Amino acid sequence: MTNTTMTNWTQLFVDAAMDDPTRAALAGLGLGFGLALSTIAYRTVMKVFGKGLPLCTPPGRSWLWGHERAAFEGSVGDWYLHWFEQYGPAFKINAAIDQEECIVLADPAALNHIYIKKNYDYPPSAFMGPFVAKLLGKSIIWAQGQTHVQMRRLLNPAFSEKVIKQNADDIADCWSRFEAKLVEKVHVEGGHGVINAAHWMRLPALDIIGRAGFNYDFGCGESDDAKGVWERFDEYLNGNLNLTGLLATNAPRFFPAIANLPIPALQTQQATKKLIHRLGREMFSREKQPQTGNDLLSILMRQAAATGNGTLEPTEEMLDHVNTFVLAGHETISMSVAWAMWCLACHPEQQRMLRDEVRDFQGTPTYDDLNGSRFPYLDAVTKESLRLYPPAGHVERVAMKDDVLPLRFPVRSHDGSYIRQLPIKAGQAIIVSGSTVDRLSYVWGPDAEAWRPERWLDEGALPLPTDTTSGWARIFAFSQGPRSCIGLRLAVFEYKFFLFQLLRTFKLHDTGAPITRKAHKGVLNTQPFIIGREAEGTNLPIGLTLLD
């Protein structure tokens, strides 16, 4: 049974039952069970009589989970990394539920081919579209092909160096408010406190995208709007970063219309978008006429004025742009900085070295200060932290055409021989393990998993350019090619600015809490949890002491 046929039949059932959630759920479960059996039977026959991929498969496949539960239950990327070290930077696994064969990939030549040379021939898997649309809307992360090209062209000016420099005062003011709040907390606790960095670093990041992007004040986390965004986003995380969420994310692979059913793990994605859409309408309504600037709001308002309807009423697409940049534009950078803080807290000597580099600087650092050669150790800390702790855990793409993937490193095939290229068929699912791409020992050396900023400063310590991907700093943190992070410049500036200011005011301490990272392809970015206390939600505790 083809995916198209399944989609048509399941949509009929869903449409008929959506007025009654109970009927919808029962219809979905019954139909899904039947379709699951037929799909699994079909794939089993194809494996027996068809010619599969010539790649090794790790042991331990489950009839329900495939290999995905094993990959999810450890810290993100660790299971994949183990098999990359055994087989080389490509192997195959079975997906949950329908047991589809997926390539898991970390080879730099193959990734350069997919992301740069033939990007639009490898879109995200179709079954992921509804998840992205529910959480972020149909904006630049969701869009494909020419639609993506047009959106990128429209929004690029908002992230130029010129615009970032124009927003320097807003960024500094947002930080000052946050720092005052953080100092007060630590002072009240006797000069030494503990924060959940995963939550606290959201405050300045949300303020900055609000002020710089949309002329909107989230009040350093005090406004009802800010609290509402985080409350709904945390509901989404808590509902999805578990086995139920993993199963719900995989179900639409063979049963696409299930994304419309009232399943909590799926429906929590939409709550944040509804709130931010309301905020977007308020942003538009406050402005009487289009502005001439190149901030995001001005760009979108000019687009609204150009529609010719005589109003500045935002379209659904414009509100989706607001949603994407408010949510993804603050959550990814705040979490990334929190990981860097944790690394510094766990490495007191490197923390001291960074503080020595920044403490004597007078005034507020500018964009040029932080992106030149003036602070080499800050640059090294930034790159090393993003190498090991990139925002995304892994994503899934699909080949639209038959192709041959080049391989930089030999990959062991199932018969024990080694291959240097990988033929694939149209429709082949490919999991790109972003959390492991830059942790391979045969690229970064035997200390690849060690957090060591000095590798960026020591002569000859970095891999050859042919052995890495081609993104920013030759790491995969911001992806690469036409779909690389549009806000890369702003993100790197914020990252360095936050660390610079933190180290001048606080000493960071490791609390000793055992930390694990969780993610799957249905979640926006990797999240920290205290081992044994996962039910408490995301948490990255870091001790802070005020400096004299």
mmCIF file of N, CA and C in Angstrom, residues 66-174:
data_model
loop_
_atom_site.group_PDB
_atom_site.id
_atom_site.type_symbol
_atom_site.label_atom_id
_atom_site.label_comp_id
_atom_site.label_asym_id
_atom_site.label_seq_id
_atom_site.Cartn_x
_atom_site.Cartn_y
_atom_site.Cartn_z
ATOM 1 N N GLY A 66 12.153 -0.577 16.374
ATOM 2 C CA GLY A 66 13.308 -0.624 15.491
ATOM 3 C C GLY A 66 14.567 -0.422 16.325
ATOM 4 N N HIS A 67 15.411 0.522 15.913
ATOM 5 C CA HIS A 67 16.592 0.880 16.702
ATOM 6 C C HIS A 67 16.419 2.227 17.411
ATOM 7 N N GLU A 68 15.266 2.866 17.234
ATOM 8 C CA GLU A 68 15.142 4.255 17.678
ATOM 9 C C GLU A 68 15.077 4.404 19.195
ATOM 10 N N ARG A 69 14.530 3.425 19.883
ATOM 11 C CA ARG A 69 14.506 3.521 21.339
ATOM 12 C C ARG A 69 15.917 3.464 21.906
ATOM 13 N N ALA A 70 16.738 2.581 21.363
ATOM 14 C CA ALA A 70 18.130 2.485 21.824
ATOM 15 C C ALA A 70 18.864 3.799 21.599
ATOM 16 N N ALA A 71 18.614 4.437 20.456
ATOM 17 C CA ALA A 71 19.270 5.711 20.161
ATOM 18 C C ALA A 71 18.772 6.818 21.067
ATOM 19 N N PHE A 72 17.494 6.772 21.474
ATOM 20 C CA PHE A 72 16.895 7.836 22.273
ATOM 21 C C PHE A 72 17.248 7.743 23.751
ATOM 22 N N GLU A 73 17.380 6.528 24.280
ATOM 23 C CA GLU A 73 17.452 6.376 25.726
ATOM 24 C C GLU A 73 18.766 6.853 26.325
ATOM 25 N N GLY A 74 19.845 6.829 25.594
ATOM 26 C CA GLY A 74 21.094 7.376 26.113
ATOM 27 C C GLY A 74 21.158 8.873 25.902
ATOM 28 N N SER A 75 22.299 9.465 26.225
ATOM 29 C CA SER A 75 22.504 10.881 25.931
ATOM 30 C C SER A 75 22.554 11.053 24.422
ATOM 31 N N VAL A 76 21.988 12.126 23.921
ATOM 32 C CA VAL A 76 21.769 12.284 22.486
ATOM 33 C C VAL A 76 23.072 12.104 21.704
ATOM 34 N N GLY A 77 23.008 11.261 20.696
ATOM 35 C CA GLY A 77 24.148 11.034 19.815
ATOM 36 C C GLY A 77 25.102 9.952 20.255
ATOM 37 N N ASP A 78 25.077 9.547 21.532
ATOM 38 C CA ASP A 78 26.066 8.581 22.020
ATOM 39 C C ASP A 78 25.929 7.224 21.334
ATOM 40 N N TRP A 79 24.687 6.759 21.174
ATOM 41 C CA TRP A 79 24.476 5.456 20.535
ATOM 42 C C TRP A 79 24.935 5.508 19.086
ATOM 43 N N TYR A 80 24.571 6.571 18.375
ATOM 44 C CA TYR A 80 25.030 6.725 16.993
ATOM 45 C C TYR A 80 26.551 6.764 16.923
ATOM 46 N N LEU A 81 27.166 7.511 17.834
ATOM 47 C CA LEU A 81 28.620 7.655 17.807
ATOM 48 C C LEU A 81 29.310 6.307 17.973
ATOM 49 N N HIS A 82 28.789 5.476 18.853
ATOM 50 C CA HIS A 82 29.382 4.152 19.069
ATOM 51 C C HIS A 82 29.442 3.372 17.755
ATOM 52 N N TRP A 83 28.369 3.404 16.978
ATOM 53 C CA TRP A 83 28.337 2.619 15.741
ATOM 54 C C TRP A 83 29.071 3.311 14.608
ATOM 55 N N PHE A 84 29.164 4.634 14.636
ATOM 56 C CA PHE A 84 30.032 5.323 13.669
ATOM 57 C C PHE A 84 31.485 4.904 13.866
ATOM 58 N N GLU A 85 31.881 4.724 15.098
ATOM 59 C CA GLU A 85 33.253 4.297 15.369
ATOM 60 C C GLU A 85 33.468 2.841 14.949
ATOM 61 N N GLN A 86 32.422 2.032 14.987
ATOM 62 C CA GLN A 86 32.534 0.626 14.603
ATOM 63 C C GLN A 86 32.489 0.427 13.086
ATOM 64 N N TYR A 87 31.573 1.124 12.415
ATOM 65 C CA TYR A 87 31.288 0.865 11.003
ATOM 66 C C TYR A 87 31.831 1.924 10.050
ATOM 67 N N GLY A 88 32.221 3.086 10.559
ATOM 68 C CA GLY A 88 32.484 4.229 9.698
ATOM 69 C C GLY A 88 31.282 5.163 9.714
ATOM 70 N N PRO A 89 31.359 6.304 9.023
ATOM 71 C CA PRO A 89 30.344 7.350 9.191
ATOM 72 C C PRO A 89 29.048 7.134 8.412
ATOM 73 N N ALA A 90 28.650 5.883 8.221
ATOM 74 C CA ALA A 90 27.340 5.575 7.637
ATOM 75 C C ALA A 90 26.968 4.147 8.010
ATOM 76 N N PHE A 91 25.748 3.960 8.462
ATOM 77 C CA PHE A 91 25.198 2.625 8.680
ATOM 78 C C PHE A 91 23.681 2.751 8.549
ATOM 79 N N LYS A 92 22.976 1.660 8.694
ATOM 80 C CA LYS A 92 21.523 1.731 8.553
ATOM 81 C C LYS A 92 20.849 1.209 9.811
ATOM 82 N N ILE A 93 19.678 1.778 10.083
ATOM 83 C CA ILE A 93 18.863 1.324 11.205
ATOM 84 C C ILE A 93 17.445 1.113 10.708
ATOM 85 N N ASN A 94 16.629 0.511 11.564
ATOM 86 C CA ASN A 94 15.209 0.381 11.280
ATOM 87 C C ASN A 94 14.447 1.394 12.124
ATOM 88 N N ALA A 95 13.541 2.127 11.479
ATOM 89 C CA ALA A 95 12.736 3.119 12.179
ATOM 90 C C ALA A 95 11.708 2.436 13.069
ATOM 91 N N ALA A 96 11.192 3.181 14.019
ATOM 92 C CA ALA A 96 10.138 2.658 14.880
ATOM 93 C C ALA A 96 8.865 2.416 14.077
ATOM 94 N N ILE A 97 8.098 1.471 14.527
ATOM 95 C CA ILE A 97 6.762 1.120 14.039
ATOM 96 C C ILE A 97 6.808 0.395 12.703
ATOM 97 N N ASP A 98 7.202 1.090 11.617
ATOM 98 C CA ASP A 98 7.092 0.454 10.301
ATOM 99 C C ASP A 98 8.386 -0.196 9.836
ATOM 100 N N GLN A 99 9.452 -0.057 10.634
ATOM 101 C CA GLN A 99 10.728 -0.716 10.369
ATOM 102 C C GLN A 99 11.402 -0.253 9.077
ATOM 103 N N GLU A 100 11.065 0.936 8.587
ATOM 104 C CA GLU A 100 11.716 1.451 7.380
ATOM 105 C C GLU A 100 13.227 1.531 7.581
ATOM 106 N N GLU A 101 13.981 1.136 6.558
ATOM 107 C CA GLU A 101 15.436 1.236 6.622
ATOM 108 C C GLU A 101 15.871 2.685 6.409
ATOM 109 N N CYS A 102 16.586 3.221 7.374
ATOM 110 C CA CYS A 102 17.082 4.596 7.303
ATOM 111 C C CYS A 102 18.607 4.576 7.351
ATOM 112 N N ILE A 103 19.227 5.381 6.521
ATOM 113 C CA ILE A 103 20.674 5.577 6.605
ATOM 114 C C ILE A 103 20.953 6.594 7.705
ATOM 115 N N VAL A 104 21.896 6.283 8.582
ATOM 116 C CA VAL A 104 22.375 7.255 9.570
ATOM 117 C C VAL A 104 23.730 7.741 9.080
ATOM 118 N N LEU A 105 23.889 9.048 8.971
ATOM 119 C CA LEU A 105 25.005 9.598 8.211
ATOM 120 C C LEU A 105 25.739 10.682 8.986
ATOM 121 N N ALA A 106 27.083 10.631 8.917
ATOM 122 C CA ALA A 106 27.908 11.705 9.475
ATOM 123 C C ALA A 106 29.136 11.969 8.612
ATOM 124 N N ASP A 107 29.214 11.374 7.434
ATOM 125 C CA ASP A 107 30.388 11.549 6.576
ATOM 126 C C ASP A 107 30.411 12.961 5.992
ATOM 127 N N PRO A 108 31.538 13.687 6.106
ATOM 128 C CA PRO A 108 31.572 15.083 5.644
ATOM 129 C C PRO A 108 31.358 15.244 4.145
ATOM 130 N N ALA A 109 31.922 14.350 3.327
ATOM 131 C CA ALA A 109 31.733 14.468 1.877
ATOM 132 C C ALA A 109 30.276 14.240 1.498
ATOM 133 N N ALA A 110 29.640 13.264 2.123
ATOM 134 C CA ALA A 110 28.231 13.004 1.839
ATOM 135 C C ALA A 110 27.358 14.169 2.287
ATOM 136 N N LEU A 111 27.682 14.755 3.443
ATOM 137 C CA LEU A 111 26.895 15.891 3.933
ATOM 138 C C LEU A 111 27.094 17.125 3.062
ATOM 139 N N ASN A 112 28.312 17.349 2.592
ATOM 140 C CA ASN A 112 28.535 18.462 1.662
ATOM 141 C C ASN A 112 27.731 18.261 0.376
ATOM 142 N N HIS A 113 27.661 17.028 -0.081
ATOM 143 C CA HIS A 113 26.892 16.700 -1.289
ATOM 144 C C HIS A 113 25.402 16.984 -1.066
ATOM 145 N N ILE A 114 24.878 16.541 0.065
ATOM 146 C CA ILE A 114 23.446 16.682 0.347
ATOM 147 C C ILE A 114 23.065 18.129 0.638
ATOM 148 N N TYR A 115 23.855 18.799 1.456
ATOM 149 C CA TYR A 115 23.461 20.124 1.948
ATOM 150 C C TYR A 115 23.891 21.271 1.040
ATOM 151 N N ILE A 116 24.924 21.079 0.254
ATOM 152 C CA ILE A 116 25.433 22.173 -0.576
ATOM 153 C C ILE A 116 25.182 21.912 -2.060
ATOM 154 N N LYS A 117 25.658 20.782 -2.550
ATOM 155 C CA LYS A 117 25.565 20.519 -3.992
ATOM 156 C C LYS A 117 24.136 20.232 -4.442
ATOM 157 N N LYS A 118 23.383 19.465 -3.638
ATOM 158 C CA LYS A 118 22.048 19.037 -4.070
ATOM 159 C C LYS A 118 21.010 19.244 -2.968
ATOM 160 N N ASN A 119 21.063 20.393 -2.335
ATOM 161 C CA ASN A 119 20.231 20.622 -1.157
ATOM 162 C C ASN A 119 18.754 20.366 -1.394
ATOM 163 N N TYR A 120 18.216 20.922 -2.460
ATOM 164 C CA TYR A 120 16.773 20.814 -2.665
ATOM 165 C C TYR A 120 16.348 19.460 -3.211
ATOM 166 N N ASP A 121 17.313 18.592 -3.498
ATOM 167 C CA ASP A 121 16.994 17.205 -3.840
ATOM 168 C C ASP A 121 16.869 16.335 -2.595
ATOM 169 N N TYR A 122 17.160 16.922 -1.426
ATOM 170 C CA TYR A 122 17.101 16.180 -0.160
ATOM 171 C C TYR A 122 16.325 16.995 0.875
ATOM 172 N N PRO A 123 15.030 17.177 0.670
ATOM 173 C CA PRO A 123 14.242 17.937 1.645
ATOM 174 C C PRO A 123 14.029 17.131 2.923
ATOM 175 N N PRO A 124 13.605 17.787 3.994
ATOM 176 C CA PRO A 124 13.204 17.034 5.184
ATOM 177 C C PRO A 124 12.111 16.031 4.835
ATOM 178 N N SER A 125 12.093 14.915 5.536
ATOM 179 C CA SER A 125 11.092 13.882 5.267
ATOM 180 C C SER A 125 9.687 14.471 5.350
ATOM 181 N N ALA A 126 8.830 14.050 4.429
ATOM 182 C CA ALA A 126 7.492 14.638 4.319
ATOM 183 C C ALA A 126 6.692 14.490 5.606
ATOM 184 N N PHE A 127 6.877 13.389 6.326
ATOM 185 C CA PHE A 127 6.070 13.189 7.520
ATOM 186 C C PHE A 127 6.440 14.153 8.643
ATOM 187 N N MET A 128 7.603 14.845 8.524
ATOM 188 C CA MET A 128 7.983 15.828 9.526
ATOM 189 C C MET A 128 7.323 17.181 9.285
ATOM 190 N N GLY A 129 6.808 17.411 8.066
ATOM 191 C CA GLY A 129 6.206 18.700 7.748
ATOM 192 C C GLY A 129 5.128 19.142 8.721
ATOM 193 N N PRO A 130 4.155 18.268 9.060
ATOM 194 C CA PRO A 130 3.112 18.683 10.001
ATOM 195 C C PRO A 130 3.647 19.069 11.373
ATOM 196 N N PHE A 131 4.705 18.416 11.837
ATOM 197 C CA PHE A 131 5.272 18.772 13.133
ATOM 198 C C PHE A 131 5.857 20.177 13.103
ATOM 199 N N VAL A 132 6.624 20.460 12.056
ATOM 200 C CA VAL A 132 7.224 21.786 11.925
ATOM 201 C C VAL A 132 6.137 22.844 11.790
ATOM 202 N N ALA A 133 5.109 22.554 10.993
ATOM 203 C CA ALA A 133 4.030 23.522 10.786
ATOM 204 C C ALA A 133 3.272 23.799 12.076
ATOM 205 N N LYS A 134 3.046 22.774 12.895
ATOM 206 C CA LYS A 134 2.317 22.969 14.144
ATOM 207 C C LYS A 134 3.124 23.766 15.158
ATOM 208 N N LEU A 135 4.426 23.542 15.209
ATOM 209 C CA LEU A 135 5.252 24.217 16.208
ATOM 210 C C LEU A 135 5.704 25.595 15.744
ATOM 211 N N LEU A 136 6.278 25.675 14.551
ATOM 212 C CA LEU A 136 6.893 26.911 14.069
ATOM 213 C C LEU A 136 6.087 27.614 12.989
ATOM 214 N N GLY A 137 5.154 26.901 12.363
ATOM 215 C CA GLY A 137 4.415 27.488 11.259
ATOM 216 C C GLY A 137 5.110 27.239 9.931
ATOM 217 N N LYS A 138 4.468 27.674 8.865
ATOM 218 C CA LYS A 138 4.993 27.453 7.511
ATOM 219 C C LYS A 138 5.896 28.611 7.113
ATOM 220 N N SER A 139 6.996 28.700 7.829
ATOM 221 C CA SER A 139 7.975 29.757 7.597
ATOM 222 C C SER A 139 9.224 29.145 6.985
ATOM 223 N N ILE A 140 10.363 29.759 7.218
ATOM 224 C CA ILE A 140 11.577 29.421 6.483
ATOM 225 C C ILE A 140 12.119 28.038 6.835
ATOM 226 N N ILE A 141 11.857 27.541 8.031
ATOM 227 C CA ILE A 141 12.317 26.198 8.390
ATOM 228 C C ILE A 141 11.444 25.141 7.721
ATOM 229 N N TRP A 142 10.179 25.438 7.537
ATOM 230 C CA TRP A 142 9.236 24.506 6.906
ATOM 231 C C TRP A 142 9.360 24.510 5.384
ATOM 232 N N ALA A 143 9.628 25.657 4.792
ATOM 233 C CA ALA A 143 9.522 25.845 3.338
ATOM 234 C C ALA A 143 10.548 25.015 2.576
ATOM 235 N N GLN A 144 10.184 24.659 1.342
ATOM 236 C CA GLN A 144 11.052 23.880 0.466
ATOM 237 C C GLN A 144 11.184 24.566 -0.892
ATOM 238 N N GLY A 145 12.221 24.190 -1.634
ATOM 239 C CA GLY A 145 12.376 24.611 -3.019
ATOM 240 C C GLY A 145 12.337 26.111 -3.222
ATOM 241 N N GLN A 146 11.614 26.537 -4.250
ATOM 242 C CA GLN A 146 11.569 27.947 -4.608
ATOM 243 C C GLN A 146 10.914 28.792 -3.525
ATOM 244 N N THR A 147 9.960 28.216 -2.802
ATOM 245 C CA THR A 147 9.342 28.949 -1.691
ATOM 246 C C THR A 147 10.389 29.314 -0.652
ATOM 247 N N HIS A 148 11.273 28.377 -0.354
ATOM 248 C CA HIS A 148 12.344 28.649 0.599
ATOM 249 C C HIS A 148 13.289 29.714 0.066
ATOM 250 N N VAL A 149 13.639 29.640 -1.206
ATOM 251 C CA VAL A 149 14.532 30.634 -1.815
ATOM 252 C C VAL A 149 13.934 32.030 -1.676
ATOM 253 N N GLN A 150 12.641 32.169 -1.957
ATOM 254 C CA GLN A 150 11.981 33.471 -1.882
ATOM 255 C C GLN A 150 11.919 33.991 -0.450
ATOM 256 N N MET A 151 11.617 33.107 0.504
ATOM 257 C CA MET A 151 11.574 33.533 1.901
ATOM 258 C C MET A 151 12.946 33.978 2.377
ATOM 259 N N ARG A 152 13.952 33.224 2.000
ATOM 260 C CA ARG A 152 15.316 33.563 2.409
ATOM 261 C C ARG A 152 15.708 34.934 1.850
ATOM 262 N N ARG A 153 15.370 35.172 0.606
ATOM 263 C CA ARG A 153 15.692 36.456 -0.018
ATOM 264 C C ARG A 153 14.972 37.606 0.703
ATOM 265 N N LEU A 154 13.735 37.381 1.107
ATOM 266 C CA LEU A 154 12.960 38.407 1.808
ATOM 267 C C LEU A 154 13.553 38.735 3.175
ATOM 268 N N LEU A 155 13.961 37.712 3.923
ATOM 269 C CA LEU A 155 14.322 37.878 5.328
ATOM 270 C C LEU A 155 15.807 38.096 5.566
ATOM 271 N N ASN A 156 16.655 37.772 4.606
ATOM 272 C CA ASN A 156 18.104 37.911 4.789
ATOM 273 C C ASN A 156 18.546 39.282 5.290
ATOM 274 N N PRO A 157 17.988 40.405 4.774
ATOM 275 C CA PRO A 157 18.474 41.719 5.216
ATOM 276 C C PRO A 157 18.373 41.949 6.719
ATOM 277 N N ALA A 158 17.455 41.271 7.397
ATOM 278 C CA ALA A 158 17.286 41.469 8.839
ATOM 279 C C ALA A 158 18.462 40.935 9.641
ATOM 280 N N PHE A 159 19.324 40.128 9.014
ATOM 281 C CA PHE A 159 20.426 39.504 9.747
ATOM 282 C C PHE A 159 21.787 39.900 9.189
ATOM 283 N N SER A 160 21.844 41.043 8.528
ATOM 284 C CA SER A 160 23.115 41.551 8.011
ATOM 285 C C SER A 160 23.944 42.141 9.148
ATOM 286 N N GLU A 161 25.243 42.279 8.916
ATOM 287 C CA GLU A 161 26.114 42.907 9.912
ATOM 288 C C GLU A 161 25.634 44.321 10.233
ATOM 289 N N LYS A 162 25.208 45.048 9.221
ATOM 290 C CA LYS A 162 24.757 46.427 9.420
ATOM 291 C C LYS A 162 23.593 46.497 10.399
ATOM 292 N N VAL A 163 22.613 45.633 10.235
ATOM 293 C CA VAL A 163 21.443 45.648 11.111
ATOM 294 C C VAL A 163 21.817 45.211 12.522
ATOM 295 N N ILE A 164 22.677 44.208 12.646
ATOM 296 C CA ILE A 164 23.108 43.767 13.978
ATOM 297 C C ILE A 164 23.809 44.905 14.709
ATOM 298 N N LYS A 165 24.666 45.631 14.015
ATOM 299 C CA LYS A 165 25.356 46.766 14.632
ATOM 300 C C LYS A 165 24.375 47.864 15.025
ATOM 301 N N GLN A 166 23.351 48.082 14.221
ATOM 302 C CA GLN A 166 22.334 49.081 14.554
ATOM 303 C C GLN A 166 21.559 48.696 15.809
ATOM 304 N N ASN A 167 21.485 47.413 16.094
ATOM 305 C CA ASN A 167 20.753 46.928 17.267
ATOM 306 C C ASN A 167 21.635 46.787 18.499
ATOM 307 N N ALA A 168 22.873 47.255 18.426
ATOM 308 C CA ALA A 168 23.826 47.051 19.522
ATOM 309 C C ALA A 168 23.317 47.622 20.838
ATOM 310 N N ASP A 169 22.718 48.807 20.805
ATOM 311 C CA ASP A 169 22.231 49.422 22.043
ATOM 312 C C ASP A 169 21.094 48.608 22.654
ATOM 313 N N ASP A 170 20.184 48.110 21.817
ATOM 314 C CA ASP A 170 19.093 47.275 22.324
ATOM 315 C C ASP A 170 19.633 45.996 22.947
ATOM 316 N N ILE A 171 20.613 45.379 22.300
ATOM 317 C CA ILE A 171 21.194 44.143 22.818
ATOM 318 C C ILE A 171 21.868 44.396 24.162
ATOM 319 N N ALA A 172 22.623 45.497 24.253
ATOM 320 C CA ALA A 172 23.302 45.831 25.508
ATOM 321 C C ALA A 172 22.294 46.130 26.613
ATOM 322 N N ASP A 173 21.206 46.823 26.281
ATOM 323 C CA ASP A 173 20.194 47.152 27.279
ATOM 324 C C ASP A 173 19.484 45.897 27.779
ATOM 325 N N CYS A 174 19.171 44.989 26.865
ATOM 326 C CA CYS A 174 18.549 43.722 27.266
ATOM 327 C C CYS A 174 19.455 42.954 28.218
#
